[in-house]
Coordinates of C-alpha atoms (C1' of nucleotides) in Angstrom, one line a residue:
Chain A
M2 CA 0.1 -0.2 -0.2
Q3 CA 1.4 3.3 -1.3
F4 CA 1.8 5.9 1.8
E5 CA 0.5 8.5 -0.6
E6 CA -3.3 6.8 -0.8
V7 CA -3.3 7.0 3.1
A8 CA -1.9 10.4 3.3
K9 CA -4.7 11.3 1.0
A10 CA -7.2 9.6 3.1
F11 CA -6.0 11.7 6.2
N12 CA -6.3 14.4 4.5
E13 CA -9.9 14.1 3.6
I14 CA -10.7 12.8 7.2
E15 CA -9.0 16.0 8.5
K16 CA -11.5 18.0 6.5
R17 CA -14.5 16.5 8.0
S18 CA -15.8 17.0 11.5
G19 CA -18.6 14.4 11.6
R20 CA -17.6 11.5 13.3
L21 CA -19.5 8.9 11.4
E22 CA -17.8 10.2 8.0
M23 CA -14.6 10.4 9.3
T24 CA -15.0 6.7 10.6
D25 CA -15.9 5.4 7.2
L26 CA -13.3 7.1 5.4
L27 CA -10.7 5.3 8.0
A28 CA -12.8 2.0 7.4
R29 CA -12.0 2.3 3.8
I30 CA -8.4 2.3 4.1
F31 CA -8.2 -0.6 6.7
E32 CA -10.4 -2.6 3.9
K33 CA -7.8 -2.0 1.3
A34 CA -5.1 -2.6 3.9
S35 CA -3.1 -6.1 4.6
P36 CA -3.2 -6.9 8.6
E37 CA 0.9 -5.8 8.8
E38 CA -0.2 -2.7 7.0
A39 CA -3.4 -2.3 9.3
E40 CA -1.2 -2.3 12.2
R41 CA 1.2 0.5 11.3
I42 CA -1.6 2.6 10.1
A43 CA -3.1 2.5 13.5
Y44 CA 0.2 3.3 15.3
I45 CA 0.7 6.1 13.0
I46 CA -2.6 7.6 13.7
Q47 CA -1.5 7.6 17.2
G48 CA 1.7 9.2 16.4
E49 CA 3.1 5.9 18.2
L50 CA 5.8 3.2 16.8
R51 CA 4.7 0.7 19.3
P52 CA 2.6 0.0 22.5
P53 CA 3.5 2.4 25.1
Y54 CA 4.8 -0.4 27.6
E55 CA 7.7 -1.2 24.9
G56 CA 9.3 2.1 25.5
I57 CA 10.0 3.1 21.9
D58 CA 10.2 7.0 21.0
L59 CA 11.4 8.9 18.2
G60 CA 13.2 11.4 20.4
M61 CA 12.3 14.2 18.0
G62 CA 10.3 17.2 18.2
E63 CA 9.6 20.6 17.1
K64 CA 13.2 22.0 16.8
F65 CA 14.5 18.7 15.2
V66 CA 11.7 18.7 12.6
L67 CA 12.4 22.5 12.2
E68 CA 16.0 21.8 11.0
A69 CA 15.1 18.6 8.8
I70 CA 12.3 21.2 6.8
R71 CA 15.5 23.7 6.5
K72 CA 17.6 21.0 5.2
A73 CA 15.3 19.4 2.9
S74 CA 13.7 22.5 1.6
G75 CA 16.8 24.8 1.2
Y76 CA 15.1 27.6 3.0
G77 CA 17.1 29.5 5.5
K78 CA 16.3 29.1 9.4
S79 CA 14.5 32.0 9.8
K80 CA 12.0 31.5 6.8
V81 CA 11.0 28.3 8.1
E82 CA 10.6 29.8 11.8
Q83 CA 8.3 32.5 10.6
E84 CA 6.3 30.1 8.3
F85 CA 5.9 27.8 11.5
E86 CA 4.8 31.0 13.4
S87 CA 2.4 32.0 10.9
E88 CA 1.0 28.3 10.5
G89 CA 1.2 27.0 14.0
D90 CA 1.7 23.6 12.5
L91 CA 5.1 22.3 11.3
G92 CA 3.0 19.2 9.1
L93 CA 1.5 22.6 7.3
V94 CA 4.8 24.3 6.8
A95 CA 6.4 21.0 5.7
E96 CA 3.6 20.5 3.1
K97 CA 4.4 24.3 1.7
L98 CA 8.1 24.5 1.8
L99 CA 8.8 21.2 0.6
G100 CA 6.1 21.3 -2.1
K101 CA 8.0 24.5 -3.7
K102 CA 11.2 22.3 -3.8
R103 CA 9.4 19.5 -5.2
Q104 CA 8.4 21.5 -8.3
Q105 CA 12.0 21.5 -9.4
S106 CA 13.3 17.8 -8.7
L107 CA 12.1 14.5 -9.6
F108 CA 10.7 12.0 -7.4
Q109 CA 13.4 9.5 -6.3
T110 CA 11.3 6.8 -4.9
S111 CA 7.8 6.4 -3.8
L112 CA 6.9 5.9 -0.3
S113 CA 5.1 2.9 1.1
V114 CA 3.4 2.6 4.5
L115 CA 5.8 0.1 5.6
S116 CA 8.8 2.0 4.3
V117 CA 7.8 5.2 6.3
Y118 CA 7.1 3.1 9.2
N119 CA 10.4 1.3 9.0
S120 CA 12.3 4.7 8.5
M121 CA 10.5 5.9 11.6
F122 CA 11.6 3.0 13.4
R123 CA 15.4 3.5 12.6
I124 CA 15.1 7.1 13.5
S125 CA 13.9 5.8 16.9
K126 CA 16.7 3.3 17.2
A127 CA 19.1 6.3 16.8
G128 CA 21.3 7.0 19.8
G129 CA 24.9 7.7 21.0
S130 CA 27.2 10.4 19.8
G131 CA 26.0 11.8 16.5
S132 CA 22.4 10.8 16.7
Q133 CA 20.7 13.6 16.7
G134 CA 22.2 14.6 12.9
M135 CA 21.2 11.1 12.1
K136 CA 17.9 11.3 13.0
I137 CA 17.4 14.8 11.0
N138 CA 19.1 13.2 7.9
R139 CA 16.8 10.4 8.0
L140 CA 14.0 12.5 8.1
V141 CA 15.3 14.8 5.5
E142 CA 15.6 11.6 3.2
M143 CA 12.0 10.8 3.8
Y144 CA 11.1 14.5 2.8
N145 CA 13.4 14.2 -0.5
N146 CA 11.0 11.6 -1.3
A147 CA 7.7 12.5 -0.4
T148 CA 4.7 14.4 -2.0
P149 CA 3.7 17.6 0.1
I150 CA 0.9 15.8 1.4
E151 CA 2.9 12.9 2.4
A152 CA 5.3 15.3 4.4
K153 CA 2.7 17.0 6.2
Y154 CA 1.7 13.6 8.0
I155 CA 5.2 12.6 8.2
T156 CA 6.0 15.8 10.0
R157 CA 3.1 15.3 12.4
F158 CA 3.7 11.3 12.9
V159 CA 7.2 12.6 14.2
L160 CA 5.6 14.9 16.6
G161 CA 3.3 12.3 17.9
Q162 CA 0.3 14.4 16.7
L163 CA -1.4 13.7 13.6
R164 CA -4.5 16.5 14.1
L165 CA -6.8 14.3 12.2
G166 CA -9.6 14.2 14.6
V167 CA -9.2 10.6 15.4
G168 CA -8.5 9.0 18.5
D169 CA -8.6 5.5 19.7
P170 CA -12.4 5.1 19.9
T171 CA -12.5 6.2 16.2
I172 CA -9.9 3.6 14.8
L173 CA -11.9 0.9 16.9
D174 CA -15.4 1.7 15.5
A175 CA -13.5 2.0 11.8
L176 CA -12.2 -1.5 12.6
S177 CA -15.5 -2.7 12.8
V178 CA -17.1 -0.6 10.0
S179 CA -14.5 -1.9 7.7
H180 CA -15.3 -5.8 8.5
E181 CA -19.2 -5.4 8.8
G182 CA -20.1 -2.3 7.8
D183 CA -21.5 -0.9 10.9
K184 CA -20.0 -0.7 14.6
S185 CA -21.5 -4.0 16.0
W186 CA -17.8 -5.1 16.4
R187 CA -16.9 -2.2 18.5
E188 CA -17.6 -3.8 21.9
P189 CA -15.3 -6.8 21.6
I190 CA -12.9 -5.0 19.8
E191 CA -12.8 -2.3 22.6
R192 CA -12.6 -4.9 25.2
A193 CA -9.6 -6.4 23.3
Y194 CA -7.8 -2.9 23.1
N195 CA -8.4 -2.2 27.0
L196 CA -7.0 -5.7 27.7
C197 CA -3.9 -5.5 25.8
S198 CA -3.6 -1.3 25.5
D199 CA -1.8 -2.2 22.1
I200 CA -3.7 -0.4 19.2
G201 CA -1.6 -1.9 16.4
H202 CA -2.1 -5.6 17.5
V203 CA -5.9 -5.4 17.8
A204 CA -6.0 -4.0 14.1
R205 CA -3.8 -6.6 12.7
V206 CA -5.5 -9.6 14.9
F207 CA -9.3 -8.4 14.0
L208 CA -8.1 -8.2 10.2
E209 CA -6.4 -11.6 10.1
D210 CA -9.5 -13.2 11.9
P211 CA -12.1 -11.0 13.4
E212 CA -13.5 -14.3 15.8
K213 CA -9.6 -14.2 17.3
I214 CA -10.8 -10.5 18.8
R215 CA -12.6 -12.4 21.5
D216 CA -10.0 -14.6 22.6
F217 CA -8.0 -11.4 24.7
K218 CA -7.6 -12.3 28.1
I219 CA -6.2 -10.4 31.0
E220 CA -2.8 -11.4 31.5
V221 CA -0.1 -10.7 34.1
F222 CA 2.7 -8.2 32.6
K223 CA 0.3 -7.0 29.7
P224 CA -1.1 -3.8 31.2
I225 CA -4.3 -3.0 30.8
M226 CA -5.9 0.5 29.9
P227 CA -6.3 2.4 33.1
A228 CA -10.0 3.5 34.4
M229 CA -10.5 7.3 34.7
A230 CA -12.7 9.4 37.0
E231 CA -14.9 12.1 36.2
R232 CA -15.0 15.2 38.3
L233 CA -18.1 16.5 40.4
A234 CA -18.2 20.1 42.1
N235 CA -19.3 18.8 45.8
P236 CA -20.1 16.3 48.0
K237 CA -24.0 16.8 47.2
E238 CA -23.7 15.9 43.6
I239 CA -21.6 12.9 44.1
I240 CA -24.4 11.8 46.4
A241 CA -27.0 12.3 43.7
K242 CA -24.9 10.4 41.1
L243 CA -24.0 7.7 43.4
G244 CA -26.1 7.1 46.5
K245 CA -24.3 5.2 48.9
C246 CA -20.8 4.8 47.6
A247 CA -17.4 4.4 48.5
V248 CA -15.0 7.3 49.4
E249 CA -11.2 6.8 49.2
Y250 CA -8.6 9.3 49.7
K251 CA -7.0 10.8 46.4
Y252 CA -3.0 10.5 46.7
D253 CA -0.9 12.8 45.0
G254 CA 1.7 10.6 43.5
F255 CA 2.1 8.5 40.7
R256 CA -0.5 5.9 39.7
I257 CA 1.1 2.6 39.0
A258 CA -0.1 -0.7 37.9
V259 CA 1.8 -3.8 39.7
H260 CA 2.1 -7.2 38.1
K261 CA 3.4 -10.0 40.2
K262 CA 4.0 -13.6 39.1
G263 CA 5.9 -15.7 41.5
N264 CA 9.3 -13.5 42.0
R265 CA 9.0 -11.6 38.9
V266 CA 7.3 -8.1 39.5
E267 CA 6.9 -5.4 36.9
I268 CA 5.2 -2.0 37.5
Y269 CA 3.7 0.3 34.9
S270 CA 2.8 3.9 35.0
R271 CA -0.5 5.4 34.3
R272 CA 0.5 5.6 30.3
L273 CA 1.7 2.1 30.6
E274 CA 5.2 2.6 30.9
K275 CA 7.3 0.3 32.4
M276 CA 8.8 2.0 35.9
T277 CA 10.0 -1.1 37.4
H278 CA 13.5 -0.1 37.8
M279 CA 12.4 3.0 39.6
F280 CA 10.9 0.9 42.5
P281 CA 13.1 -1.4 43.8
D282 CA 11.6 -1.0 47.3
V283 CA 8.3 -1.3 46.0
V284 CA 9.2 -4.8 44.1
A285 CA 11.0 -6.2 47.3
A286 CA 7.4 -5.7 49.2
V287 CA 5.1 -6.8 46.4
Q288 CA 7.7 -10.1 46.3
N289 CA 6.6 -10.8 50.0
L290 CA 2.9 -10.5 49.3
R291 CA 0.7 -13.7 49.5
P292 CA -0.8 -14.3 46.4
R293 CA 1.3 -15.9 43.6
E294 CA -0.2 -13.9 40.8
A295 CA -1.7 -10.6 41.0
I296 CA -2.4 -7.5 39.3
F297 CA -3.3 -4.3 41.4
E298 CA -3.0 -0.5 41.1
G299 CA -2.1 1.9 43.6
E300 CA -0.6 5.3 44.1
A301 CA 2.8 5.6 45.0
L302 CA 4.2 8.6 47.1
A303 CA 6.7 9.5 49.2
F304 CA 6.5 10.2 53.1
N305 CA 8.7 12.5 54.8
E306 CA 9.1 10.2 58.2
E307 CA 10.6 13.3 60.1
D308 CA 7.7 15.4 60.2
K309 CA 5.1 12.6 59.3
R310 CA 3.6 14.3 56.1
F311 CA 3.6 13.5 52.5
Y312 CA 6.0 14.9 50.4
S313 CA 4.3 17.0 47.5
F314 CA 4.0 15.7 44.0
Q315 CA 7.1 17.8 43.1
E316 CA 9.4 15.7 45.6
T317 CA 8.1 12.4 45.1
M318 CA 9.1 13.2 41.2
H319 CA 12.4 12.9 42.4
R320 CA 11.7 9.0 42.5
R321 CA 11.1 8.8 39.0
R322 CA 14.9 8.4 37.8
K323 CA 16.9 5.9 36.3
Y324 CA 20.3 6.8 38.1
G325 CA 20.9 7.3 42.0
L326 CA 18.2 5.5 42.8
E327 CA 19.3 4.3 46.4
T328 CA 20.2 7.7 47.5
A329 CA 16.7 8.9 46.3
A330 CA 14.8 5.9 47.8
K331 CA 16.4 6.8 51.1
K332 CA 15.5 10.5 50.9
Y333 CA 12.1 9.8 49.6
P334 CA 10.5 6.7 50.8
L335 CA 7.6 5.6 49.1
Y336 CA 4.4 4.4 50.3
V337 CA 2.2 2.5 47.7
F338 CA -1.8 3.3 48.5
A339 CA -3.5 0.2 46.4
F340 CA -6.8 1.1 45.5
D341 CA -7.9 -1.6 42.8
L342 CA -7.6 -5.1 41.7
H343 CA -7.5 -6.5 38.4
Y344 CA -6.6 -10.1 38.3
L345 CA -5.7 -12.4 41.6
D346 CA -4.2 -15.9 41.2
G347 CA -5.7 -16.8 37.7
E348 CA -9.2 -14.8 38.2
D349 CA -10.2 -12.1 36.0
C350 CA -11.5 -9.5 38.3
T351 CA -12.3 -6.6 36.2
T352 CA -15.8 -8.0 35.7
C353 CA -16.5 -7.9 39.6
P354 CA -18.2 -5.0 41.4
Y355 CA -15.6 -2.7 42.9
L356 CA -16.5 -3.7 46.3
E357 CA -15.7 -7.4 45.6
R358 CA -12.6 -6.4 44.2
R359 CA -11.9 -4.2 47.3
K360 CA -12.5 -6.9 49.6
K361 CA -9.8 -9.3 47.9
L362 CA -7.5 -6.7 47.6
E363 CA -7.7 -6.1 51.4
S364 CA -7.2 -9.9 51.9
F365 CA -3.6 -9.7 51.0
L366 CA -2.5 -6.5 52.1
S367 CA -1.8 -5.5 55.7
S368 CA -2.2 -1.8 57.2
K369 CA 1.6 -1.6 57.7
G370 CA 4.7 -1.6 55.6
T371 CA 5.1 0.0 52.1
I372 CA 2.0 -1.4 50.3
K373 CA -1.3 -0.7 52.0
P374 CA -4.9 -0.4 51.2
S375 CA -5.6 3.5 50.5
T376 CA -8.1 4.7 53.0
M377 CA -11.9 4.2 52.3
R378 CA -15.0 4.4 54.2
I379 CA -18.7 3.4 52.7
V380 CA -21.0 6.5 52.8
E381 CA -24.4 7.5 52.7
T382 CA -24.5 11.3 53.0
A383 CA -23.0 14.2 51.6
K384 CA -21.9 15.3 55.0
E385 CA -19.9 12.3 55.7
I386 CA -18.3 12.8 52.2
D387 CA -17.3 16.1 53.3
S388 CA -15.7 15.3 56.3
L389 CA -13.5 12.8 55.1
F390 CA -12.8 15.7 52.1
Q391 CA -11.8 17.9 55.0
A392 CA -9.5 15.3 56.4
A393 CA -8.0 14.6 53.2
L394 CA -7.2 18.0 52.9
S395 CA -5.8 18.5 56.1
M396 CA -3.4 15.6 55.6
K397 CA -2.0 17.7 52.3
L398 CA -3.6 15.0 50.0
E399 CA -5.5 16.1 46.7
G400 CA -9.0 15.6 48.0
I401 CA -11.3 12.2 47.4
M402 CA -12.4 9.7 45.0
A403 CA -16.0 8.5 44.9
K404 CA -16.9 5.1 43.9
D405 CA -19.9 3.3 42.9
L406 CA -20.0 -0.1 45.2
K407 CA -21.4 -1.9 42.1
A408 CA -19.5 -0.8 38.8
P409 CA -16.6 -3.3 37.4
Y410 CA -13.5 -2.1 36.6
T411 CA -14.2 0.4 33.4
A412 CA -10.9 -0.2 31.6
G413 CA -10.0 2.8 29.5
K414 CA -12.9 5.2 30.1
R415 CA -13.8 8.3 32.1
K416 CA -16.7 6.8 33.6
F417 CA -19.1 8.2 36.6
A418 CA -17.9 4.8 38.5
W419 CA -15.3 6.8 39.9
I420 CA -15.8 10.6 40.8
K421 CA -13.0 12.9 41.9
L422 CA -13.5 15.7 44.2
K423 CA -10.5 18.5 44.3
K424 CA -10.7 21.8 46.4
S425 CA -10.5 23.3 43.1
Y426 CA -13.6 22.1 41.5
G427 CA -15.9 23.8 43.9
Q428 CA -16.6 27.2 45.3
E429 CA -13.3 27.4 47.6
M430 CA -11.5 27.3 44.6
D431 CA -8.2 29.2 44.9
T432 CA -7.6 32.0 42.7
I433 CA -4.9 34.8 42.3
D434 CA -5.4 38.3 40.5
A435 CA -2.5 38.3 38.0
V436 CA -1.1 40.8 35.3
I437 CA -0.6 39.8 31.8
V438 CA 3.0 40.7 30.7
G439 CA 3.2 38.6 27.5
Y440 CA 1.4 36.5 25.0
Y441 CA 1.6 33.3 22.8
R442 CA 0.6 32.6 19.5
G443 CA -1.2 29.5 19.6
K444 CA -0.5 26.2 17.8
G445 CA -2.8 24.0 15.9
S446 CA -6.4 25.1 15.9
R447 CA -5.6 28.3 18.1
A448 CA -3.3 29.5 15.3
R449 CA -6.4 31.3 13.6
F450 CA -6.7 33.3 16.4
G451 CA -3.2 34.1 16.9
F452 CA -3.7 33.4 20.6
G453 CA -2.3 30.5 22.4
G454 CA -2.2 31.6 26.1
I455 CA -0.7 34.4 28.3
L456 CA 2.3 35.0 30.6
V457 CA 1.2 36.8 33.7
A458 CA 2.8 38.4 37.0
V459 CA 2.2 39.3 40.3
Y460 CA 3.7 42.7 41.7
N461 CA 6.1 42.7 44.5
D462 CA 5.4 45.7 46.5
E463 CA 8.4 45.5 48.4
T464 CA 11.0 45.7 45.1
S465 CA 8.5 47.5 43.1
R466 CA 8.8 45.0 40.6
F467 CA 6.6 42.6 38.6
E468 CA 7.4 38.7 38.6
T469 CA 6.1 35.9 36.5
I470 CA 4.2 33.1 38.3
A471 CA 2.6 31.2 35.5
K472 CA 1.6 30.7 31.6
V473 CA -2.2 30.4 31.4
G474 CA -3.4 28.5 28.6
S475 CA -6.4 26.9 29.6
G476 CA -9.8 28.4 30.4
F477 CA -10.3 30.5 27.5
T478 CA -13.3 30.3 25.1
E479 CA -12.8 30.8 21.4
D480 CA -14.7 33.9 21.8
E481 CA -12.2 35.1 24.6
M482 CA -9.1 34.0 22.5
G483 CA -10.0 36.3 19.7
R484 CA -11.0 39.3 22.2
F485 CA -7.6 38.7 24.2
Q486 CA -5.6 38.8 21.0
K487 CA -7.2 42.0 19.9
M488 CA -6.8 43.8 23.2
L489 CA -3.3 42.1 23.7
E490 CA -2.2 43.4 20.4
E491 CA -2.8 47.1 21.1
D492 CA -0.3 46.7 24.2
K493 CA 2.3 44.9 22.4
V494 CA 6.0 46.4 23.3
K495 CA 9.2 45.6 21.4
R496 CA 10.9 45.0 25.0
P497 CA 10.0 43.4 28.0
P498 CA 8.5 45.8 30.4
T499 CA 11.6 47.2 32.4
N500 CA 9.9 46.7 35.7
L501 CA 9.7 42.8 35.2
D502 CA 11.7 40.0 36.4
Y503 CA 11.5 37.2 34.0
E504 CA 13.4 34.0 32.5
M505 CA 10.5 33.1 30.3
D506 CA 10.3 34.5 26.6
P507 CA 6.4 34.9 25.5
D508 CA 5.9 35.5 21.6
F509 CA 5.1 38.8 22.4
W510 CA 5.5 41.2 25.3
V511 CA 2.5 43.6 26.2
H512 CA 2.4 46.5 28.7
P513 CA 1.6 45.4 32.2
R514 CA -2.0 46.8 32.2
H515 CA -4.8 44.2 32.0
V516 CA -5.5 42.0 35.0
V517 CA -7.1 38.4 35.3
E518 CA -8.8 36.1 37.6
V519 CA -6.4 32.9 37.6
A520 CA -7.6 29.5 39.4
Y521 CA -4.9 26.9 40.3
D522 CA -4.5 23.7 42.1
N523 CA -1.3 24.4 44.0
I524 CA 1.8 26.7 44.5
T525 CA 5.0 24.9 43.6
R526 CA 8.7 25.8 43.9
S527 CA 9.7 26.9 40.6
P528 CA 13.2 26.9 38.5
T529 CA 11.8 29.5 35.8
H530 CA 9.2 31.6 37.5
T531 CA 10.7 34.5 39.3
C532 CA 7.8 35.2 41.9
G533 CA 9.4 35.7 45.3
R534 CA 12.5 34.0 44.0
E535 CA 14.9 32.8 46.6
K536 CA 18.1 31.2 45.6
G537 CA 17.1 30.7 42.3
K538 CA 13.7 29.2 43.1
G539 CA 10.6 31.2 42.7
L540 CA 6.8 30.2 43.0
A541 CA 4.4 29.2 40.3
L542 CA 1.0 27.9 39.8
R543 CA 0.1 24.2 39.2
F544 CA -2.6 23.6 37.0
P545 CA -3.1 27.2 36.0
R546 CA -6.5 28.5 34.2
M547 CA -8.1 31.7 33.4
I548 CA -11.3 32.5 35.1
R549 CA -12.0 36.0 33.9
I550 CA -10.8 39.1 33.4
R551 CA -10.8 41.7 36.0
D552 CA -11.5 45.1 34.5
D553 CA -12.0 46.8 38.1
K554 CA -8.3 45.8 38.7
G555 CA -5.2 47.8 37.8
P556 CA -1.8 46.0 37.7
F557 CA -0.8 47.7 41.1
N558 CA -3.7 46.3 43.0
A559 CA -3.2 42.6 41.5
T560 CA -1.9 40.1 44.0
T561 CA 1.2 40.5 45.4
T562 CA 4.3 38.4 45.7
K563 CA 3.7 38.4 49.4
E564 CA 0.5 37.3 49.4
V565 CA 1.5 34.4 47.1
E566 CA 4.3 33.5 49.7
E567 CA 1.8 33.4 52.6
M568 CA -0.7 31.0 50.5
H569 CA 2.3 28.9 49.7
K570 CA 3.5 28.9 53.3
F571 CA -0.1 27.8 54.7
S572 CA -0.9 25.3 51.7
Chain B
dC9 C1' 33.7 17.7 32.4
dC10 C1' 30.2 20.9 32.8
dT11 C1' 26.0 23.4 30.9
dG12 C1' 22.3 24.4 28.1
dC13 C1' 19.1 22.7 25.0
dC14 C1' 15.7 19.5 23.6
dT15 C1' 12.2 15.6 24.5
dG16 C1' 9.3 12.7 26.9
dC17 C1' 6.5 11.9 30.7
dC18 C1' 4.7 12.6 35.1
dC19 C1' 0.7 15.0 37.2
Chain C
dA9 C1' -3.2 17.9 34.5
dT10 C1' -7.8 21.7 32.9
dT11 C1' -10.7 23.3 29.7
dC12 C1' -13.3 24.0 25.7
dT13 C1' -16.1 22.5 21.4
dG14 C1' -18.5 19.9 17.7
dC15 C1' -21.6 16.3 17.1
Chain D
dG4 C1' -21.7 12.5 27.3
dC5 C1' -18.2 11.4 24.1
dA6 C1' -14.2 12.3 21.5
dG7 C1' -10.5 15.2 20.7
dA8 C1' -7.5 18.8 20.8
dA9 C1' -5.7 23.0 22.8
dT10 C1' -3.2 24.3 27.0
dG11 C1' -0.1 24.5 32.1
dG12 C1' 4.4 23.1 35.9
dG13 C1' 8.5 20.5 36.4
dC14 C1' 11.5 16.6 36.5
dA15 C1' 15.3 13.5 34.5
dG16 C1' 18.0 11.9 31.0
dG17 C1' 20.4 12.0 26.3
dC18 C1' 23.1 14.6 23.5
dA19 C1' 25.7 18.6 21.3
dG20 C1' 29.1 22.0 21.9
dG21 C1' 32.1 25.0 24.8

DNA sequence: CCTGCCTGCCC
DNA sequence: ATTCTGC
DNA sequence: GCAGAATGGGCAGGCAGG
């Protein structure tokens, strides 16, 4: 199968907004593809080469691609950058600039789906001294053989972002449609995918023999797609939705899936990357558990033995490393709070009701040691939920998770089987009023607004200077993006404000004039933001989002550095 | 050998 | 992670 | 409500270049 055929189909899919049409177009590709090609195409749409637990990545981002386009097109660096600025999409830049060159030179060889995939694979394998140049050169070679449309999707693939409007569920539907003409196979296909987490494998098996898609089973050392939680604003809504339910603390660490078979243990991240080597202490603890075979999920976070408090997520992050594990393990001892069970000694537990899974989980965990069950209570009233929620906050935890007692494990789905409640979802959300000092051009669909987000600062009334505290790119409606762009363009200045301490460079600086209310979950120590900087470390907002513009406030009555420091101290 | 840039992956 | 939008 | 695509802070690790 020629890659050009696939690229043209992608181009059609991208133009549509109706899911049914997109699914049909994709199904037509699968109809024509061999099982092997379907496997590759499925990975390509995901922007991946292999399932996540194999740990294969291209190691190429925007800067590398920019360089490859420059080399392949013969244009100067600034020309390519300038095109990128206006298009907001390197795929479009490649299509445009390589297209112009194309007219002057002859095709060398035509690309097939398999040859494109194989070239990408070779790029991913490059490592060591000189590998960056090699990766770029390989991409240049592909560009030299690509039509403009092919170049667009090759580029986006390398960046892991096809922007077709097609995600996993649409691929699964398209497989069904390709075989049966409708979505009737979606359920077994989806189940197979949730159990193996490997979209290419699913596509291949389904094309080879559709019936085989029913044979997938949960297996130790094959991580399943994680269940996700919906959000609600307060305990009352949770009771209205679930009635009597379980409430667990929500711990602010890494979500891990622990697989055990005899003495062998593997640990996978939420995105199913293998992270076993980072947690020798957890592995040892798991080896001592009673079951011979088990798969369970938990949250791993570091605990400070001295002041008997959990470390912040930021500090727990130090455990996510390859080298210096022993030192880190000593300094940041981990606890794993297990909260769900997928498999136990030959039995698939994912179809059992929550409460049953929970009981089996508790049956082999003690409440002491490295691995213990997450704190859980069964409640019937909003008041009970609220008191658990308050208790969680007082322990420096994120909030709570409420769980439907009867629901099976909803692999791969965001469902109301699990509902999370955090402080920032309700009325007591923390906000600051910050001054806009710069803004960004948007990428992708935001390029048409010329707006992607803002850089904001607070006022230090002791030094009379502004200090950056966050970039804000979430919380804008499309309408607001247009309005912000218009408003800020008028205040654009060539140089950064002289009364601003900063390290980040926005695309445009603006005169500090407009104030916005920004919500956040947390205040963290920052290596890059300058708010309240001490010894090179400032303060920043975790999960910042725009709430509203504050026309009633001027830059000097925005939140002050001192206030931010206070809030940081007491959180 | 150190530093900065870039990337990928945690949340 | 949060948030917005088209269907 | 689903599915997808925008966007955030910050850490570690790999590589290039001084």
